[in-house]
Every structure is written in C-alpha cells, then in structure tokens.
N, C-alpha and C. Protein backbone atom coordinates (compact mmCIF):
# COMPACT_ATOMS: atom_id res chain seq x y z
N UNK A 1 17.64 -0.19 20.89
CA UNK A 1 16.96 -0.93 20.21
C UNK A 1 15.36 -0.87 20.83
N UNK A 2 14.56 -0.92 19.72
CA UNK A 2 12.99 -0.84 20.06
C UNK A 2 12.45 -2.13 19.25
N UNK A 3 11.68 -2.86 19.97
CA UNK A 3 10.95 -3.96 19.45
C UNK A 3 9.27 -3.92 19.81
N UNK A 4 8.63 -4.36 18.96
CA UNK A 4 7.13 -4.37 19.20
C UNK A 4 6.57 -5.54 18.55
N UNK A 5 5.59 -6.06 19.29
CA UNK A 5 4.80 -7.37 18.86
C UNK A 5 3.19 -6.92 18.71
N UNK A 6 2.77 -7.48 17.62
CA UNK A 6 1.43 -7.10 17.55
C UNK A 6 0.60 -8.61 17.25
N UNK A 7 -0.60 -8.33 17.97
CA UNK A 7 -1.60 -9.87 17.83
C UNK A 7 -2.44 -9.53 16.70
N UNK A 8 -2.14 -10.16 15.51
CA UNK A 8 -2.94 -10.00 14.20
C UNK A 8 -4.94 -9.90 14.62
N UNK A 9 -5.02 -10.91 15.59
CA UNK A 9 -6.40 -10.79 15.95
C UNK A 9 -6.98 -9.46 16.59
N UNK A 10 -6.31 -8.50 16.94
CA UNK A 10 -6.67 -7.19 17.34
C UNK A 10 -6.93 -6.18 16.35
N UNK A 11 -6.56 -6.43 15.04
CA UNK A 11 -6.75 -5.76 13.90
C UNK A 11 -7.92 -5.84 13.14
N UNK A 12 -8.81 -5.07 13.17
CA UNK A 12 -10.24 -5.16 12.33
C UNK A 12 -9.90 -5.38 11.01
N UNK A 13 -10.88 -5.92 10.35
CA UNK A 13 -10.91 -6.18 8.83
C UNK A 13 -10.76 -4.57 8.04
N UNK A 14 -11.17 -3.63 8.77
CA UNK A 14 -11.36 -2.37 8.29
C UNK A 14 -10.07 -1.70 8.24
N UNK A 15 -9.44 -1.99 9.51
CA UNK A 15 -7.81 -1.53 9.52
C UNK A 15 -6.98 -2.02 8.61
N UNK A 16 -7.24 -3.40 8.59
CA UNK A 16 -6.44 -4.22 7.49
C UNK A 16 -6.59 -3.82 6.26
N UNK A 17 -7.73 -3.33 5.78
CA UNK A 17 -7.92 -3.06 4.58
C UNK A 17 -7.50 -1.75 4.04
N UNK A 18 -7.56 -0.72 5.15
CA UNK A 18 -6.97 0.76 5.15
C UNK A 18 -5.56 0.39 4.84
N UNK A 19 -4.84 -0.35 5.73
CA UNK A 19 -3.35 -0.35 5.46
C UNK A 19 -2.79 -0.94 4.02
N UNK A 20 -3.73 -1.92 3.69
CA UNK A 20 -3.29 -2.41 2.31
C UNK A 20 -3.73 -1.42 1.50
N UNK A 21 -4.67 -0.67 1.34
CA UNK A 21 -5.21 0.41 0.59
C UNK A 21 -3.92 1.49 0.24
N UNK A 22 -3.28 1.74 1.28
CA UNK A 22 -2.21 2.89 1.59
C UNK A 22 -1.04 2.53 1.13
N UNK A 23 -1.00 1.49 0.80
CA UNK A 23 0.41 0.70 0.30
C UNK A 23 0.71 0.89 -1.29
N UNK A 24 1.91 1.10 -1.65
CA UNK A 24 2.27 1.31 -3.03
C UNK A 24 1.56 -0.18 -3.73
N UNK A 25 1.61 0.11 -5.07
CA UNK A 25 0.85 -1.07 -6.15
C UNK A 25 1.69 -2.38 -5.88
N UNK A 26 2.97 -2.38 -5.99
CA UNK A 26 3.76 -3.44 -5.86
C UNK A 26 3.63 -4.37 -4.56
N UNK A 27 3.47 -3.46 -3.34
CA UNK A 27 3.18 -4.17 -2.16
C UNK A 27 1.84 -4.81 -2.10
N UNK A 28 0.83 -4.15 -2.50
CA UNK A 28 -0.55 -4.83 -2.63
C UNK A 28 -0.47 -5.79 -3.44
N UNK A 29 0.21 -5.82 -4.51
CA UNK A 29 0.15 -7.07 -5.64
C UNK A 29 0.86 -8.36 -4.97
N UNK A 30 2.00 -7.87 -4.01
CA UNK A 30 2.41 -9.11 -3.38
C UNK A 30 1.51 -9.71 -2.33
N UNK A 31 0.77 -8.90 -1.81
CA UNK A 31 -0.17 -9.61 -0.60
C UNK A 31 -1.21 -10.16 -1.38
N UNK A 32 -1.65 -9.99 -2.47
CA UNK A 32 -2.68 -10.39 -3.26
C UNK A 32 -2.24 -11.87 -3.81
N UNK A 33 -1.00 -12.11 -3.71
CA UNK A 33 -0.54 -13.61 -4.20
C UNK A 33 -0.68 -14.51 -2.92
N UNK A 34 -1.07 -13.94 -1.71
CA UNK A 34 -1.06 -14.95 -0.76
C UNK A 34 -2.35 -15.92 -0.76
N UNK A 35 -2.23 -17.10 -0.74
CA UNK A 35 -3.66 -18.01 -0.94
C UNK A 35 -4.35 -17.82 0.41
N UNK A 36 -3.72 -18.04 1.55
CA UNK A 36 -4.44 -18.05 2.74
C UNK A 36 -4.68 -16.67 3.33
N UNK A 37 -5.72 -16.25 3.79
CA UNK A 37 -5.88 -14.99 4.22
C UNK A 37 -5.35 -14.52 5.67
N UNK A 38 -4.90 -15.60 6.35
CA UNK A 38 -4.03 -15.36 7.71
C UNK A 38 -2.60 -14.81 7.04
N UNK A 39 -2.13 -15.63 6.04
CA UNK A 39 -0.78 -15.25 5.63
C UNK A 39 -0.70 -13.88 5.21
N UNK A 40 -1.79 -13.43 4.37
CA UNK A 40 -1.79 -12.14 3.94
C UNK A 40 -1.97 -11.14 5.08
N UNK A 41 -2.55 -11.41 6.10
CA UNK A 41 -2.86 -10.69 7.26
C UNK A 41 -1.67 -10.55 7.98
N UNK A 42 -0.82 -11.45 8.21
CA UNK A 42 0.44 -11.42 8.58
C UNK A 42 1.35 -10.53 8.05
N UNK A 43 1.38 -10.74 6.57
CA UNK A 43 2.23 -9.73 5.97
C UNK A 43 1.95 -8.23 5.92
N UNK A 44 0.87 -7.79 5.78
CA UNK A 44 0.12 -6.61 5.79
C UNK A 44 0.48 -6.00 6.99
N UNK A 45 0.33 -6.89 8.40
CA UNK A 45 0.51 -6.28 9.56
C UNK A 45 2.24 -5.98 9.88
N UNK A 46 2.87 -6.99 9.50
CA UNK A 46 4.40 -6.75 9.81
C UNK A 46 4.83 -5.71 8.93
N UNK A 47 4.15 -5.43 7.74
CA UNK A 47 4.83 -4.17 6.98
C UNK A 47 4.35 -3.10 7.67
N UNK A 48 3.12 -2.86 8.04
CA UNK A 48 2.65 -1.83 8.84
C UNK A 48 3.34 -1.48 10.27
N UNK A 49 3.67 -2.66 11.01
CA UNK A 49 4.49 -2.48 12.16
C UNK A 49 6.01 -1.99 11.94
N UNK A 50 6.52 -2.45 10.71
CA UNK A 50 7.93 -2.10 10.34
C UNK A 50 7.76 -0.67 10.17
N UNK A 51 7.11 -0.33 9.30
CA UNK A 51 6.99 1.06 8.78
C UNK A 51 6.84 1.94 9.95
N UNK A 52 5.91 1.71 10.91
CA UNK A 52 5.60 2.51 11.99
C UNK A 52 6.86 2.74 12.83
N UNK A 53 7.34 1.60 13.22
CA UNK A 53 8.68 1.70 14.03
C UNK A 53 9.80 2.39 13.25
N UNK A 54 9.89 2.48 11.95
CA UNK A 54 11.05 2.84 11.25
C UNK A 54 11.00 4.55 11.25
N UNK A 55 9.39 4.67 10.99
CA UNK A 55 9.17 6.32 11.06
C UNK A 55 9.33 6.91 12.56
N UNK A 56 8.96 5.98 13.67
CA UNK A 56 9.48 6.54 14.96
C UNK A 56 11.16 6.72 14.96
N UNK A 57 11.66 5.81 14.35
CA UNK A 57 13.04 6.02 14.55
C UNK A 57 13.63 7.01 13.72
N UNK A 58 13.03 7.85 12.79
CA UNK A 58 13.37 8.85 11.92
C UNK A 58 13.34 8.75 10.48
N UNK A 59 13.00 7.61 10.02
CA UNK A 59 12.94 7.13 8.70
C UNK A 59 11.61 7.93 8.23
N UNK A 60 11.41 8.86 7.64
CA UNK A 60 10.12 9.73 7.19
C UNK A 60 9.14 8.85 6.52
N UNK A 61 9.65 8.43 5.51
CA UNK A 61 9.06 7.68 4.37
C UNK A 61 10.15 6.54 4.09
N UNK A 62 10.06 5.38 5.00
CA UNK A 62 10.93 4.25 4.90
C UNK A 62 10.68 3.55 3.44
N UNK A 63 11.87 3.45 2.68
CA UNK A 63 11.81 2.56 1.39
C UNK A 63 12.43 1.32 1.85
N UNK A 64 11.45 0.15 1.73
CA UNK A 64 12.42 -1.00 2.23
C UNK A 64 12.89 -1.73 0.92
N UNK A 65 14.16 -2.25 1.04
CA UNK A 65 14.55 -2.90 -0.12
C UNK A 65 14.96 -4.30 0.63
N UNK A 66 15.53 -5.32 -0.34
CA UNK A 66 15.73 -6.61 0.13
C UNK A 66 17.09 -6.90 -0.37
N UNK A 67 18.06 -7.19 0.67
CA UNK A 67 19.47 -7.50 0.48
C UNK A 67 19.71 -8.84 0.18
N UNK A 68 21.09 -9.39 0.63
CA UNK A 68 21.37 -10.71 0.20
C UNK A 68 20.57 -11.48 1.22
N UNK A 69 20.31 -12.82 0.84
CA UNK A 69 19.56 -13.75 1.63
C UNK A 69 18.32 -13.27 1.96
N UNK A 70 17.78 -12.18 1.37
CA UNK A 70 16.39 -11.80 1.63
C UNK A 70 16.17 -10.98 2.78
N UNK A 71 17.16 -10.57 3.24
CA UNK A 71 17.08 -9.56 4.51
C UNK A 71 16.82 -8.13 4.09
N UNK A 72 15.51 -7.54 4.89
CA UNK A 72 15.33 -6.50 4.54
C UNK A 72 16.14 -5.15 5.09
N UNK A 73 16.10 -4.12 4.35
CA UNK A 73 16.89 -2.71 4.99
C UNK A 73 16.27 -1.70 4.22
N UNK A 74 16.57 -0.75 4.91
CA UNK A 74 16.41 0.84 4.60
C UNK A 74 17.51 1.57 4.28
N UNK A 75 17.71 1.80 2.79
CA UNK A 75 18.89 2.51 2.59
C UNK A 75 19.27 3.70 3.51
N UNK A 76 20.19 4.01 4.10
CA UNK A 76 20.57 5.21 4.91
C UNK A 76 19.49 5.27 6.03
N UNK A 77 19.01 4.18 6.49
CA UNK A 77 18.10 4.38 7.80
C UNK A 77 18.24 3.55 8.57
N UNK A 78 17.69 3.24 9.76
CA UNK A 78 18.01 2.34 10.82
C UNK A 78 17.82 1.08 10.39
N UNK A 79 18.35 0.07 11.00
CA UNK A 79 18.46 -1.47 10.91
C UNK A 79 16.81 -1.94 11.34
N UNK A 80 16.61 -2.86 10.73
CA UNK A 80 15.21 -3.48 11.33
C UNK A 80 15.05 -4.73 10.74
N UNK A 81 14.35 -5.63 11.44
CA UNK A 81 13.96 -6.93 11.16
C UNK A 81 12.58 -7.37 11.58
N UNK A 82 12.10 -8.15 11.10
CA UNK A 82 10.68 -8.66 11.20
C UNK A 82 10.47 -10.38 11.34
N UNK A 83 9.56 -10.76 12.13
CA UNK A 83 9.38 -12.24 12.24
C UNK A 83 7.76 -12.23 12.59
N UNK A 84 7.32 -13.62 12.08
CA UNK A 84 5.65 -13.72 12.41
C UNK A 84 5.64 -15.38 12.92
N UNK A 85 4.65 -15.48 13.29
CA UNK A 85 4.31 -16.94 13.82
C UNK A 85 2.85 -17.01 14.45
N UNK A 86 2.15 -17.86 13.65
CA UNK A 86 0.62 -18.05 14.61
C UNK A 86 0.19 -16.88 14.38
N UNK A 87 -0.65 -16.21 15.33
CA UNK A 87 -1.39 -14.80 15.24
C UNK A 87 -0.33 -13.66 15.70
N UNK A 88 0.77 -13.63 15.62
CA UNK A 88 1.73 -12.61 16.09
C UNK A 88 2.82 -12.25 14.98
N UNK A 89 3.11 -10.90 14.91
CA UNK A 89 4.02 -10.47 14.09
C UNK A 89 5.08 -9.55 15.06
N UNK A 90 6.22 -9.32 14.61
CA UNK A 90 6.85 -8.41 15.56
C UNK A 90 7.99 -7.70 14.66
N UNK A 91 8.62 -6.68 15.19
CA UNK A 91 9.67 -5.97 14.52
C UNK A 91 10.59 -5.29 15.51
N UNK A 92 12.03 -5.47 15.13
CA UNK A 92 12.71 -4.72 16.05
C UNK A 92 13.49 -3.63 15.12
N UNK A 93 13.92 -2.59 15.55
CA UNK A 93 14.58 -1.64 15.06
C UNK A 93 15.86 -0.94 15.71
N UNK A 94 16.89 -0.77 15.20
CA UNK A 94 18.03 -0.67 15.97
C UNK A 94 18.95 0.48 15.14
N UNK A 95 19.81 0.95 15.88
CA UNK A 95 20.91 2.04 15.05
C UNK A 95 21.97 1.05 14.48
N UNK A 96 22.04 -0.08 14.67
CA UNK A 96 23.03 -1.26 14.01
C UNK A 96 22.27 -2.57 13.76
N UNK A 97 22.83 -3.60 13.19
CA UNK A 97 22.46 -4.90 13.02
C UNK A 97 21.44 -5.42 14.08
N UNK A 98 20.40 -5.79 13.52
CA UNK A 98 19.39 -6.62 14.36
C UNK A 98 18.87 -7.74 13.66
N UNK A 99 18.60 -8.66 14.67
CA UNK A 99 17.78 -9.98 13.93
C UNK A 99 16.68 -10.08 14.86
N UNK A 100 15.50 -10.85 14.78
CA UNK A 100 14.34 -11.00 15.64
C UNK A 100 13.85 -12.46 14.99
N UNK A 101 13.49 -13.13 15.92
CA UNK A 101 12.54 -14.39 15.65
C UNK A 101 11.50 -14.43 16.70
N UNK A 102 10.29 -14.86 16.23
CA UNK A 102 9.18 -15.17 17.09
C UNK A 102 8.71 -16.30 16.71
N UNK A 103 8.37 -17.16 17.97
CA UNK A 103 7.63 -18.63 17.50
C UNK A 103 6.58 -18.55 18.42
N UNK A 104 5.41 -18.99 17.76
CA UNK A 104 4.34 -19.27 18.70
C UNK A 104 4.67 -20.68 19.49
N UNK A 105 4.11 -20.47 20.75
CA UNK A 105 4.43 -21.60 21.74
C UNK A 105 3.53 -22.71 21.28
N UNK A 106 3.92 -23.95 21.26
CA UNK A 106 3.39 -25.23 20.57
C UNK A 106 4.26 -26.27 21.08
N UNK A 107 4.00 -27.46 21.04
CA UNK A 107 4.45 -28.93 21.15
C UNK A 107 5.54 -28.89 19.90
N UNK A 108 6.79 -29.38 20.17
CA UNK A 108 7.61 -29.71 19.30
C UNK A 108 8.32 -31.04 19.46
N UNK A 109 8.38 -31.56 18.14
CA UNK A 109 9.07 -33.18 18.46
C UNK A 109 10.39 -32.90 18.84
N UNK A 110 10.86 -33.78 19.63
CA UNK A 110 12.15 -33.96 20.37
C UNK A 110 13.19 -34.21 19.27
N UNK A 111 12.81 -34.96 18.33
CA UNK A 111 13.89 -35.36 17.23
C UNK A 111 14.60 -34.22 16.48
N UNK A 112 13.62 -33.05 16.29
CA UNK A 112 14.27 -31.94 15.82
C UNK A 112 15.37 -31.21 16.54
N UNK A 113 15.53 -31.57 17.91
CA UNK A 113 16.57 -30.72 18.81
C UNK A 113 17.96 -31.52 18.31
N UNK A 114 18.18 -32.56 17.72
CA UNK A 114 19.31 -33.32 17.13
C UNK A 114 19.81 -32.49 16.12
N UNK A 115 18.97 -32.04 15.18
CA UNK A 115 19.29 -31.36 14.00
C UNK A 115 19.78 -30.05 14.41
N UNK A 116 19.49 -29.09 15.34
CA UNK A 116 19.96 -27.87 15.78
C UNK A 116 20.94 -27.63 16.68
N UNK A 117 20.77 -28.67 17.74
CA UNK A 117 21.44 -28.38 19.16
C UNK A 117 22.91 -28.79 19.29
N UNK A 118 23.53 -28.26 19.83
CA UNK A 118 25.11 -28.78 20.50
C UNK A 118 24.90 -29.78 21.50
N UNK A 119 25.78 -30.55 21.83
CA UNK A 119 25.35 -31.53 23.06
C UNK A 119 25.20 -30.88 24.04
N UNK A 120 25.58 -29.75 24.73
CA UNK A 120 25.33 -29.04 25.93
C UNK A 120 23.81 -28.68 25.70
N UNK A 121 23.38 -28.07 24.65
CA UNK A 121 21.99 -27.64 24.46
C UNK A 121 20.95 -29.00 24.46
N UNK A 122 21.28 -30.10 24.11
CA UNK A 122 20.47 -31.14 24.13
C UNK A 122 20.23 -31.43 25.78
N UNK A 123 21.25 -31.20 26.43
CA UNK A 123 20.99 -31.60 28.04
C UNK A 123 19.87 -30.29 28.46
N UNK A 124 20.23 -29.24 27.97
CA UNK A 124 19.49 -27.92 28.21
C UNK A 124 17.90 -28.33 27.88
N UNK A 125 17.41 -28.86 26.74
CA UNK A 125 16.49 -29.07 26.21
C UNK A 125 15.55 -30.15 26.91
N UNK A 126 16.31 -31.06 27.59
CA UNK A 126 15.76 -32.15 28.30
C UNK A 126 16.13 -32.18 29.58
N UNK A 127 15.67 -31.33 30.47
CA UNK A 127 16.14 -31.42 31.98
C UNK A 127 15.44 -32.56 32.51
N UNK A 128 16.08 -33.28 33.28
CA UNK A 128 15.78 -34.51 33.92
C UNK A 128 15.46 -35.84 33.05
N UNK A 129 15.95 -35.39 31.84
CA UNK A 129 15.53 -36.56 30.55
C UNK A 129 14.38 -36.31 29.89
N UNK A 130 13.52 -35.29 30.12
CA UNK A 130 12.49 -35.27 29.58
C UNK A 130 12.50 -33.82 28.65
N UNK A 131 12.17 -34.06 27.23
CA UNK A 131 12.19 -33.15 26.42
C UNK A 131 11.32 -31.83 26.59
N UNK A 132 11.68 -30.69 26.59
CA UNK A 132 11.03 -29.40 26.89
C UNK A 132 10.74 -28.41 25.66
N UNK A 133 9.73 -28.50 25.20
CA UNK A 133 9.36 -27.76 24.01
C UNK A 133 9.73 -26.20 24.11
N UNK A 134 9.49 -25.76 25.29
CA UNK A 134 9.54 -24.26 25.66
C UNK A 134 11.21 -24.02 25.60
N UNK A 135 11.97 -24.82 26.09
CA UNK A 135 13.36 -24.83 25.93
C UNK A 135 13.88 -24.82 24.38
N UNK A 136 13.52 -25.80 23.85
CA UNK A 136 13.58 -25.73 22.46
C UNK A 136 13.49 -24.46 21.63
N UNK A 137 12.12 -24.12 21.93
CA UNK A 137 11.93 -22.79 21.17
C UNK A 137 12.78 -21.68 21.38
N UNK A 138 13.05 -21.54 22.72
CA UNK A 138 14.03 -20.65 23.13
C UNK A 138 15.48 -20.56 22.44
N UNK A 139 15.98 -21.94 22.28
CA UNK A 139 17.12 -21.98 21.37
C UNK A 139 16.79 -21.84 19.88
N UNK A 140 15.61 -22.19 19.56
CA UNK A 140 15.52 -21.94 18.12
C UNK A 140 15.48 -20.40 17.73
N UNK A 141 14.58 -19.57 18.58
CA UNK A 141 14.45 -18.22 18.32
C UNK A 141 15.83 -17.34 18.41
N UNK A 142 16.55 -17.82 19.39
CA UNK A 142 18.09 -17.35 19.41
C UNK A 142 18.89 -17.68 18.27
N UNK A 143 18.81 -18.69 18.00
CA UNK A 143 19.54 -19.16 16.72
C UNK A 143 19.12 -18.39 15.44
N UNK A 144 17.63 -18.65 15.14
CA UNK A 144 17.37 -17.71 14.00
C UNK A 144 17.40 -16.46 13.96
N UNK A 145 17.24 -15.88 15.32
CA UNK A 145 17.62 -14.15 15.24
C UNK A 145 19.14 -14.11 14.96
N UNK A 146 20.00 -14.89 15.36
CA UNK A 146 21.42 -14.67 14.87
C UNK A 146 21.74 -14.75 13.40
N UNK A 147 20.98 -15.69 12.87
CA UNK A 147 21.34 -15.70 11.34
C UNK A 147 20.53 -14.76 10.71
N UNK A 148 19.41 -14.20 11.29
CA UNK A 148 18.89 -12.86 10.69
C UNK A 148 19.79 -11.78 10.92
N UNK A 149 20.43 -11.48 12.09
CA UNK A 149 21.24 -10.40 12.27
C UNK A 149 22.33 -10.39 11.52
N UNK A 150 23.02 -11.61 11.23
CA UNK A 150 24.12 -11.64 10.20
C UNK A 150 23.76 -11.51 8.68
N UNK A 151 22.36 -11.97 8.36
CA UNK A 151 22.02 -12.09 7.02
C UNK A 151 22.44 -13.29 6.36
N UNK A 152 22.96 -14.28 7.24
CA UNK A 152 23.28 -15.74 6.75
C UNK A 152 22.17 -16.50 6.14
N UNK A 153 20.92 -16.16 6.72
CA UNK A 153 19.81 -17.09 6.36
C UNK A 153 19.97 -18.31 7.10
N UNK A 154 18.83 -19.26 6.76
CA UNK A 154 18.65 -20.44 7.34
C UNK A 154 19.51 -21.53 6.77
N UNK A 155 20.46 -21.31 5.81
CA UNK A 155 21.44 -22.42 5.44
C UNK A 155 22.61 -22.91 6.23
N UNK A 156 22.77 -22.08 7.55
CA UNK A 156 23.77 -22.37 8.46
C UNK A 156 23.36 -23.63 9.17
N UNK A 157 24.59 -24.26 9.53
CA UNK A 157 24.40 -25.44 10.55
C UNK A 157 23.96 -24.85 11.96
N UNK A 158 22.95 -25.02 12.54
CA UNK A 158 22.56 -24.45 13.95
C UNK A 158 23.41 -25.03 14.80
N UNK A 159 24.00 -26.14 14.63
CA UNK A 159 24.76 -26.97 15.78
C UNK A 159 25.98 -26.20 15.81
N UNK A 160 26.66 -25.42 15.17
CA UNK A 160 27.49 -24.29 15.15
C UNK A 160 27.36 -23.07 15.90
N UNK A 161 26.10 -22.91 16.20
CA UNK A 161 25.86 -21.51 16.87
C UNK A 161 25.43 -21.98 18.29
N UNK A 162 26.22 -21.99 19.38
CA UNK A 162 25.88 -22.27 20.83
C UNK A 162 25.06 -20.97 21.26
N UNK A 163 24.10 -21.36 21.78
CA UNK A 163 23.06 -20.55 22.28
C UNK A 163 22.58 -20.71 23.86
N UNK A 164 23.06 -21.85 24.26
CA UNK A 164 22.89 -22.03 25.77
C UNK A 164 24.04 -23.28 26.09
N UNK A 165 24.16 -23.20 27.55
CA UNK A 165 24.83 -24.36 28.12
C UNK A 165 23.87 -25.31 28.73
N UNK A 166 24.47 -26.43 29.25
CA UNK A 166 23.52 -27.45 29.99
C UNK A 166 22.53 -26.68 31.06
N UNK A 167 23.02 -25.44 31.59
CA UNK A 167 22.34 -25.01 32.76
C UNK A 167 21.57 -23.68 32.37
N UNK A 168 21.38 -23.44 31.25
CA UNK A 168 20.75 -21.94 30.92
C UNK A 168 21.18 -21.31 29.59
N UNK A 169 20.33 -20.76 29.15
CA UNK A 169 20.54 -19.85 27.96
C UNK A 169 21.72 -19.02 28.29
N UNK A 170 22.45 -18.41 26.89
CA UNK A 170 23.45 -17.52 27.09
C UNK A 170 22.93 -16.05 27.10
N UNK A 171 23.42 -15.01 27.39
CA UNK A 171 23.07 -13.62 27.52
C UNK A 171 23.62 -13.02 26.20
N UNK A 172 24.53 -13.61 25.57
CA UNK A 172 25.27 -13.05 24.47
C UNK A 172 25.44 -14.08 23.17
N UNK A 173 25.49 -13.82 22.11
CA UNK A 173 25.85 -14.62 20.99
C UNK A 173 27.08 -13.98 20.25
N UNK A 174 28.23 -14.86 20.15
CA UNK A 174 29.36 -14.16 19.66
C UNK A 174 29.59 -12.78 19.94
N UNK A 175 29.39 -12.37 21.15
CA UNK A 175 29.55 -10.91 21.65
C UNK A 175 28.29 -10.07 21.54
N UNK A 176 27.10 -10.38 20.81
CA UNK A 176 26.23 -9.58 20.80
C UNK A 176 25.24 -9.95 21.67
N UNK A 177 24.31 -8.94 21.99
CA UNK A 177 23.47 -9.10 22.99
C UNK A 177 22.22 -9.79 22.87
N UNK A 178 21.64 -10.76 23.58
CA UNK A 178 20.51 -11.62 23.32
C UNK A 178 19.40 -11.27 24.38
N UNK A 179 18.30 -10.85 23.83
CA UNK A 179 17.23 -10.75 24.81
C UNK A 179 16.21 -11.75 24.28
N UNK A 180 15.56 -12.16 25.22
CA UNK A 180 14.39 -13.09 25.13
C UNK A 180 13.32 -12.83 25.80
N UNK A 181 12.21 -12.96 25.26
CA UNK A 181 10.79 -12.54 26.03
C UNK A 181 10.07 -13.90 25.91
N UNK A 182 9.56 -14.42 27.07
CA UNK A 182 8.53 -15.86 26.95
C UNK A 182 7.50 -15.45 27.53
N UNK A 183 6.35 -15.61 26.64
CA UNK A 183 4.88 -15.24 27.38
C UNK A 183 4.28 -16.91 27.12
N UNK A 184 2.60 -16.54 27.70
CA UNK A 184 2.26 -17.88 27.39
C UNK A 184 1.80 -18.09 25.74
N UNK A 185 1.90 -17.25 25.06
CA UNK A 185 1.60 -17.28 23.79
C UNK A 185 2.72 -17.47 22.75
N UNK A 186 4.12 -17.00 22.95
CA UNK A 186 5.33 -16.91 22.27
C UNK A 186 6.68 -16.81 22.92
N UNK A 187 7.64 -17.03 22.02
CA UNK A 187 8.94 -17.03 22.61
C UNK A 187 9.52 -15.98 21.51
N UNK A 188 9.97 -15.08 22.03
CA UNK A 188 10.67 -13.99 21.16
C UNK A 188 12.16 -13.92 21.55
N UNK A 189 13.16 -13.70 20.50
CA UNK A 189 14.47 -13.46 20.58
C UNK A 189 14.92 -12.37 19.85
N UNK A 190 15.80 -11.43 20.26
CA UNK A 190 16.16 -10.27 19.49
C UNK A 190 17.91 -10.50 19.74
N UNK A 191 18.56 -10.41 18.79
CA UNK A 191 20.10 -10.24 18.91
C UNK A 191 20.50 -8.80 18.18
N UNK A 192 21.25 -8.04 19.04
CA UNK A 192 21.71 -7.00 18.29
C UNK A 192 22.92 -6.27 19.07
N UNK A 193 23.75 -5.37 18.32
CA UNK A 193 24.84 -4.69 19.01
C UNK A 193 24.37 -3.71 20.16
N UNK A 194 24.87 -4.19 21.37
CA UNK A 194 24.60 -3.29 22.58
C UNK A 194 25.36 -1.80 22.22
N UNK A 195 24.64 -0.79 22.36
CA UNK A 195 25.41 0.69 21.88
C UNK A 195 25.03 1.58 23.17
C-alpha cells in the first residue's frame, strides 16, 4: 500500500495551471464548475496525486472511472482512493481494495459523537468526561475510510462500525488493516487488505 499527502499551499499557481492544461477536456470542464478556487485547487491536486501514484504502481495511462456510490477505480489497474480536507489532499494506492479519509484538525461539537459512536467509542472520545475532538476525528476518519473501502458510501449508520474500544483505537476493522497518521494539521486513516 502506498499513501501520499499533498499540501495544496505548496503548489504554485503556474504548476496548478500546468496540471489543469494537461488534463482531458472533460476533467477541465468539471474543474471549471467549482465556484470556490480552493475547491478547484483541491480537485486538481487530488487528481494529479492519484494519477502520479497510479503511474508509479504500473498504470501507464490511468483511465479513472466512477463505480457504484461514486467510488473511483481504474479498470484492470490497482485500487486507489482519495480524500481532502482543508489545505490537504491524499491518495492511497493498493493491490486490493483500499479506503482513505483525511480530516483537517479542528474543534468538533460533542453532539456529533452521539450520531456516529458506539457506547464504548463515546467513552473513548471523552476521557475523564471531557470531549476530545482529536479522538473523535480518529474515529470519524477510520469509519469513513471503511465505507470508502467497501464502496458503501456515507449512507451507512456509523454506530454499526466499531473502530475503537473505550481504551483505544482498533488496529483492524472487520479483519482489514487500519493505519492512522496524526499530525498537528490533520488526521489520516487508511483501511486495506494486508497482503
């Protein structure tokens, strides 16, 4: 499994324009529909990152298609998945199914936990009785990476996806590997088959 994160603030306007110009007309037309420049930049950067990692994994000219629930794939190519939040985009490429989610670190309302957490996870998110946004983001990204791994999408009741016990995060989700990276800027979760 290969994973990379790109800070869009490190991409110059000239480089962004070069990546956009090199894309097929339908991709350029899709990017032009974004109203906010940051959304457009994130989409272009995620596309560039995904295609770079896919080429490194052996897909010479990756043709990206969209499957059920919007999950992207490359016919006869390696599996991949992308995510973005704030100033960051990320991509994971793997020889089997893979799901990835990245969330910029920020304060989160405690009330949100009741909608996605199991009872044990509610204990995990509130050590000593005080809600911890970082722990919540660890849970959120793990669960979202799982539904992106399966292709089910966000219609799943996250309370049915236990990702932590009261004393800590699980290392696997339903027998699949869960890797997390926590930085001062973001929380990243990747779910994949360990091969």
